[in-house]
Short mmCIF file of N, CA and C in Angstrom, two decimals:
data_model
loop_
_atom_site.label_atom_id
_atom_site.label_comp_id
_atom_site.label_asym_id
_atom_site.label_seq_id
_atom_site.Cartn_x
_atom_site.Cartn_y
_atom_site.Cartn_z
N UNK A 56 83.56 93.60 106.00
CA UNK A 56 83.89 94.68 105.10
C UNK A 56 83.21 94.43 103.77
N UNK A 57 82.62 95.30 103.18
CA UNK A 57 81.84 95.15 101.93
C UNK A 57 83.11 95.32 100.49
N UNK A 58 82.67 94.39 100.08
CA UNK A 58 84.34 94.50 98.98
C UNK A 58 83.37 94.85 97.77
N UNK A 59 84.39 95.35 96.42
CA UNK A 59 83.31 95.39 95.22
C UNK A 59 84.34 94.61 93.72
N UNK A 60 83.93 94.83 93.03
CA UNK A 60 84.85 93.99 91.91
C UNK A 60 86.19 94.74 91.59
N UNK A 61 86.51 95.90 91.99
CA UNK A 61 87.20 96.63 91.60
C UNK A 61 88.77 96.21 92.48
N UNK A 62 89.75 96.17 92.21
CA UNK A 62 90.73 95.82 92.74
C UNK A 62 91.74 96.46 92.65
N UNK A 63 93.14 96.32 93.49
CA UNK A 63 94.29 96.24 93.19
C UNK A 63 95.24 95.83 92.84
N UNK A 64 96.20 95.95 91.97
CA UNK A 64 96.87 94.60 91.60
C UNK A 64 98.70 94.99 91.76
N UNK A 65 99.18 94.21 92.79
CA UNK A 65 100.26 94.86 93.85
C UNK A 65 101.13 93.35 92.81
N UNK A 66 102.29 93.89 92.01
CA UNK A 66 103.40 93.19 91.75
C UNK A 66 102.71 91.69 91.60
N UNK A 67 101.91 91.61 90.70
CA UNK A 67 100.52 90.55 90.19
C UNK A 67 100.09 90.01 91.50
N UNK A 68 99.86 90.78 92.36
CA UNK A 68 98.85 90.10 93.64
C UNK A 68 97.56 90.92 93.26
N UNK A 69 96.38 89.89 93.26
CA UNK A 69 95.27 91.18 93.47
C UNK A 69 94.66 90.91 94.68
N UNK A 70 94.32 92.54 94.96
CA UNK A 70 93.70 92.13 96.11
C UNK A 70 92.78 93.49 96.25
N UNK A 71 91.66 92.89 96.92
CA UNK A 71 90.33 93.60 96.90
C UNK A 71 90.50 94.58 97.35
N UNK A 72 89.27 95.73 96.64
CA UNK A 72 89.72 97.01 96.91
C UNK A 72 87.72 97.61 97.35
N UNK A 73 87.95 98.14 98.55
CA UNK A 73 86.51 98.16 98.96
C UNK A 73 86.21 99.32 99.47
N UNK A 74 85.25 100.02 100.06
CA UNK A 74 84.57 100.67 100.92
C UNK A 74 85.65 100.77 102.32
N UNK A 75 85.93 101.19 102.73
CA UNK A 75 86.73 101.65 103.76
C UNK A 75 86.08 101.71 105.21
N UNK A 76 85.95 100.53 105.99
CA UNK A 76 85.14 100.49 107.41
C UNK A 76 85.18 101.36 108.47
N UNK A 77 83.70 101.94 108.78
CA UNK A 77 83.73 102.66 110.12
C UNK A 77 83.97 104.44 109.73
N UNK A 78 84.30 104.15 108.06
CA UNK A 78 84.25 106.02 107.86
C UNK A 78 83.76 107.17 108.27
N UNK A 79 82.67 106.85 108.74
CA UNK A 79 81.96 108.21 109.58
C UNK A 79 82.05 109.38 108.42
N UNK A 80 81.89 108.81 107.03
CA UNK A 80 81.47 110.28 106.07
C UNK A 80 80.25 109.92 105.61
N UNK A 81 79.40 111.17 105.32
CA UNK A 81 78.32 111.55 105.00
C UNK A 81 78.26 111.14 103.30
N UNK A 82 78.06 110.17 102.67
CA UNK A 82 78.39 109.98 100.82
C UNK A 82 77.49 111.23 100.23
N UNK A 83 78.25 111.72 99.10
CA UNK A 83 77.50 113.27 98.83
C UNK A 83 76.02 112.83 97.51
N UNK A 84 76.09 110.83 97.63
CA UNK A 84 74.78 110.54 96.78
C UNK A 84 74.85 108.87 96.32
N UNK A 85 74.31 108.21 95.90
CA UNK A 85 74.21 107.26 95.28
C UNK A 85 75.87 106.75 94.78
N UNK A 86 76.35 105.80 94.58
CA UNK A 86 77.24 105.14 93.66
C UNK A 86 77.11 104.37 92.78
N UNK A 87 76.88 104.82 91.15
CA UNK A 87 76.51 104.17 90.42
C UNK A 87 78.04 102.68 90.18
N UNK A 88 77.66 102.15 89.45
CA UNK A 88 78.26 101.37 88.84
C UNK A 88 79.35 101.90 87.50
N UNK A 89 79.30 103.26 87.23
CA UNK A 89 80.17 103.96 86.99
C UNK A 89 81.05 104.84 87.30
N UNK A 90 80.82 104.19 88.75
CA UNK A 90 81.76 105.38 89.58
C UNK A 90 82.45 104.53 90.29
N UNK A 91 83.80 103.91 89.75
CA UNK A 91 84.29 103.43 90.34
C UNK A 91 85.85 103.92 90.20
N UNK A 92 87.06 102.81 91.36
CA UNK A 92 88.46 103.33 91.77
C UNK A 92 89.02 102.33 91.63
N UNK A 93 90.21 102.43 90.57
CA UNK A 93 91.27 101.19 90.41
C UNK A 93 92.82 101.81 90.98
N UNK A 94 93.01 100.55 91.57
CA UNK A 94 94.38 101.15 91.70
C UNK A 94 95.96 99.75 90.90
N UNK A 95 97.35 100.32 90.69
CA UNK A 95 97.56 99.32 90.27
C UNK A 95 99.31 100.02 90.91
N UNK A 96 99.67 98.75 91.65
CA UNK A 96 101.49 99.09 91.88
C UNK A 96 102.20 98.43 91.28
N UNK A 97 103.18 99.24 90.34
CA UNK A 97 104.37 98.39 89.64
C UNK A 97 105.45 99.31 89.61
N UNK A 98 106.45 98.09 90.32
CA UNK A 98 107.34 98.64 91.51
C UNK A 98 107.25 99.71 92.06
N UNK A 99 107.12 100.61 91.74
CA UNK A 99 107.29 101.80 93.09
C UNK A 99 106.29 102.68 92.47
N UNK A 100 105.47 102.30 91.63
CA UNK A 100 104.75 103.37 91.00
C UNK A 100 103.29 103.15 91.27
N UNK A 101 102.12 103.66 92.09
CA UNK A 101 101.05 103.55 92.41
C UNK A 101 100.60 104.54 91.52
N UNK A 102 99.57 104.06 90.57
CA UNK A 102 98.64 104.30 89.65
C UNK A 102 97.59 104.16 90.10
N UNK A 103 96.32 105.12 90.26
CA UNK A 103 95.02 105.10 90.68
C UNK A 103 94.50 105.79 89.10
N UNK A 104 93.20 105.33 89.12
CA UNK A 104 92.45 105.70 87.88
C UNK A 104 90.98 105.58 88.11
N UNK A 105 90.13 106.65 87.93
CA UNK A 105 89.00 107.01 88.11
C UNK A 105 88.10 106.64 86.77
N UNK A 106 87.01 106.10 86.71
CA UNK A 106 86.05 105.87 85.72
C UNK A 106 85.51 106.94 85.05
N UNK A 107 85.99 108.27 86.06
CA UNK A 107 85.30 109.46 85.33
C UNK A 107 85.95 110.49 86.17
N UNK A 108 85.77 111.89 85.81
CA UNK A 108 86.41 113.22 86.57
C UNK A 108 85.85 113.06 88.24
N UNK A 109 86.52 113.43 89.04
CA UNK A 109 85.94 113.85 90.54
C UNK A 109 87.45 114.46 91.02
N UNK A 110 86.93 114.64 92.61
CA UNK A 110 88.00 114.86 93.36
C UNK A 110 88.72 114.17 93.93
N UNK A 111 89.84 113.64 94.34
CA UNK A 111 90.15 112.72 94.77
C UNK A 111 91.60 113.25 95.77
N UNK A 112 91.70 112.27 96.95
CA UNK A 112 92.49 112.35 97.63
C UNK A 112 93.03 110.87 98.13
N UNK A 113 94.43 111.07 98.16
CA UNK A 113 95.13 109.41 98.26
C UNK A 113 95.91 109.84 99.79
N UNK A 114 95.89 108.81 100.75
CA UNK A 114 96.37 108.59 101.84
C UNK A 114 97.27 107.17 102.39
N UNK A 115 98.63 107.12 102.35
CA UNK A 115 98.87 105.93 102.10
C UNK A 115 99.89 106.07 104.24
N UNK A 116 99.42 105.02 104.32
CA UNK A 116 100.04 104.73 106.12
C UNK A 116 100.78 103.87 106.14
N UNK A 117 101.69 103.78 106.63
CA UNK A 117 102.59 102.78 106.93
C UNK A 117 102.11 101.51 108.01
N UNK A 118 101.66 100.11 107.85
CA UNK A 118 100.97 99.28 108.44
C UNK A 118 102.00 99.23 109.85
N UNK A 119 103.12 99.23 110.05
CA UNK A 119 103.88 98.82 111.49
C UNK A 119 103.95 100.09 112.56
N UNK A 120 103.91 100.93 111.77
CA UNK A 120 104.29 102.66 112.38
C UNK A 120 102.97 103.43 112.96
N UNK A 121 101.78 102.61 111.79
CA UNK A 121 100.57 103.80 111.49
C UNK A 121 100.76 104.84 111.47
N UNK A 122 101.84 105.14 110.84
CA UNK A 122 101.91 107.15 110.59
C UNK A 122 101.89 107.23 108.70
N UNK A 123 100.91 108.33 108.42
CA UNK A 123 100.61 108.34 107.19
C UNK A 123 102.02 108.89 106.80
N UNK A 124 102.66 108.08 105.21
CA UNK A 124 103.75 108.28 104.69
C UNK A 124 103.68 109.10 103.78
N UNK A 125 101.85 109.11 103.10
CA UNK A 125 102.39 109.99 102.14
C UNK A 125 100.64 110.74 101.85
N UNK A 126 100.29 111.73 101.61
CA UNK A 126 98.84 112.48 101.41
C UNK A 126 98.79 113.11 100.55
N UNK A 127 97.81 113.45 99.61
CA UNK A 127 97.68 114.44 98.83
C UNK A 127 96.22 114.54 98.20
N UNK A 128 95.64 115.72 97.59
CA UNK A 128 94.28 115.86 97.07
C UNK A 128 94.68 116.56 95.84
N UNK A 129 93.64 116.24 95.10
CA UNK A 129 93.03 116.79 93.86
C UNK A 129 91.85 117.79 93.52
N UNK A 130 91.65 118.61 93.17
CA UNK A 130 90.18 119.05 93.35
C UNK A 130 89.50 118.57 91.87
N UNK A 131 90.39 118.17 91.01
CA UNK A 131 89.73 117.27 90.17
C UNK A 131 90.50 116.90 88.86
N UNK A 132 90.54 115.28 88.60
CA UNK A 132 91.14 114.81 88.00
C UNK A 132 89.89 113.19 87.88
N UNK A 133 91.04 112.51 86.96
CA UNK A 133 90.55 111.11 86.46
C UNK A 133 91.68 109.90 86.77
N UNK A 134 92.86 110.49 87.46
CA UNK A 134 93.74 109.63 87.74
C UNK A 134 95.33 110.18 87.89
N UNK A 135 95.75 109.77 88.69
CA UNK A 135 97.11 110.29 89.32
C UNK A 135 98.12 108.99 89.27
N UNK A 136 98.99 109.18 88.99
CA UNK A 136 100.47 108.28 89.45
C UNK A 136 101.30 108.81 90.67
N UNK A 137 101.80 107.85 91.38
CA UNK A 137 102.38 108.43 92.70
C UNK A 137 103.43 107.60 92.50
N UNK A 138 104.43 108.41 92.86
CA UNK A 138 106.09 107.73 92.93
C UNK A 138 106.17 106.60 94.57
N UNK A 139 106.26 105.69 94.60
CA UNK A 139 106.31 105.78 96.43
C UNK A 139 107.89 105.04 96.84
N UNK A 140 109.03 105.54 95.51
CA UNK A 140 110.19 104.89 95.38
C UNK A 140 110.74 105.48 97.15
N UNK A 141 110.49 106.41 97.40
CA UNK A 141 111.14 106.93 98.83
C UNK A 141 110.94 106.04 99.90
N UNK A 142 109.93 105.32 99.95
CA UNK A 142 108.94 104.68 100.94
C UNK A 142 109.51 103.11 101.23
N UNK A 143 110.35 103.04 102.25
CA UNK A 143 111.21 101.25 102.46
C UNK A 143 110.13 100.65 102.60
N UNK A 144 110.75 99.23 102.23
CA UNK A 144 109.60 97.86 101.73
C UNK A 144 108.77 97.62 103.41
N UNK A 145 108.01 97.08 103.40
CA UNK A 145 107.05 97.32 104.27
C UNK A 145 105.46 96.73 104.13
N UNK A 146 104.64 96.76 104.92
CA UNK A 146 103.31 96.79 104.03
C UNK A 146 102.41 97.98 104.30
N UNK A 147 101.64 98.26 103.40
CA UNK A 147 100.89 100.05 103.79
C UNK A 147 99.11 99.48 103.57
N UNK A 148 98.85 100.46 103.86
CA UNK A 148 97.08 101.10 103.58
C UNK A 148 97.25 101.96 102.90
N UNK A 149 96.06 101.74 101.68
CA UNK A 149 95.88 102.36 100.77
C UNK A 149 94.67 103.32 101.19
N UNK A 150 94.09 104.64 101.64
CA UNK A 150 92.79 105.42 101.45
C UNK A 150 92.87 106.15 100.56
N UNK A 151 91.59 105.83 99.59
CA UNK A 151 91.11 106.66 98.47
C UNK A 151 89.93 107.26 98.43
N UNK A 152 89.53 108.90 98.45
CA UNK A 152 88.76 109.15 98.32
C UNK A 152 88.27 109.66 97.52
N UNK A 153 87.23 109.50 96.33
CA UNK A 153 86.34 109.33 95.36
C UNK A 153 85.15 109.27 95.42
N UNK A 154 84.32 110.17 94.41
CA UNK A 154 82.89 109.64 94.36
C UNK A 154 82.24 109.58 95.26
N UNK A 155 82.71 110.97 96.67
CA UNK A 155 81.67 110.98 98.02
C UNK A 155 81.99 109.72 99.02
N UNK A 156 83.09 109.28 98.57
CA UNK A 156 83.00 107.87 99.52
C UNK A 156 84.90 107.81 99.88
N UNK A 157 85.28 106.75 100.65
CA UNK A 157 86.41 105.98 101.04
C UNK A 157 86.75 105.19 100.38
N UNK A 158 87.54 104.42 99.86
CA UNK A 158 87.91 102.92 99.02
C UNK A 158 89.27 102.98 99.83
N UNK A 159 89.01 101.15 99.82
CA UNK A 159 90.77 101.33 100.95
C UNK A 159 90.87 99.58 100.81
N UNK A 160 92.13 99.54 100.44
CA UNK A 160 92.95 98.62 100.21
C UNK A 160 94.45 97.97 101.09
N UNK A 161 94.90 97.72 101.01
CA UNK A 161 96.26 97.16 101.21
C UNK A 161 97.35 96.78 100.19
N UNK A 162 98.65 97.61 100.69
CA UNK A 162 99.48 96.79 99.06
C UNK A 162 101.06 96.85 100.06
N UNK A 163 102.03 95.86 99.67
CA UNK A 163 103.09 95.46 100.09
C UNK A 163 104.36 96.10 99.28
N UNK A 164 105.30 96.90 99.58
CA UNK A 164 106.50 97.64 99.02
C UNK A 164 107.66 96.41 99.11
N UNK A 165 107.83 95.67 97.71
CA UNK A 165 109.50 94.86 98.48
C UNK A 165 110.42 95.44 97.91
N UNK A 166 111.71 95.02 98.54
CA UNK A 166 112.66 95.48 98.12
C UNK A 166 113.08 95.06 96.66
N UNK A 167 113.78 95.88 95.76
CA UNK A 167 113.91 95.57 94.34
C UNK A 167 115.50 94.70 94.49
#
């Protein structure tokens, strides 16, 4: 999996946040080095933040179930907060799509 510097940082864990394997999308161009996707969870609050305006869509799956828990799109923004207090502790997949591309991570829900 191709990782990039950009990360997540899950209840001070970081953990790499990359290119998303096997996507089968067409990228709509180049990825500069200013086009990048942070994401950050504290406690129940998933914060994503964009380096600049695009579209973006967040897809989060439940790792034991694989049924997506929670979806949504933007047709354009620079960053969204997502509540995911509904969502029992667990561990999930993060898909982010940005900047013509996938970014996809992993982050762990514990109980408070």
């Amino acid at each position: 999996m191709l990782l990039c510097a950009v990360c997540i940082y899950c209840n001070g864990q970081e953990i790499n946040l990359g290119e998303k394997p096997g996507n089968g999308i067409i990228e709509d161009g180049g990825r500069g080095l200013e086009e990048a996707v942070s994401a950050y969870l504290e406690t129940n609050l998933l914060t994503i933040s964009l380096t600049s305006v695009s579209s973006l869509q967040v897809v989060v799956v439940d790792k034991q179930t694989e049924m997506t828990v929670y979806s949504n799109t933007w047709n354009t923004t620079s960053g969204q907060v997502i509540d995911l207090s509904a969502l029992p502790a667990n561990e999930y997949e993060l898909s982010i799509y940005a900047f013509g591309k996938w970014w996809w991570g992993e982050f762990v829900l514990e109980e408070e």
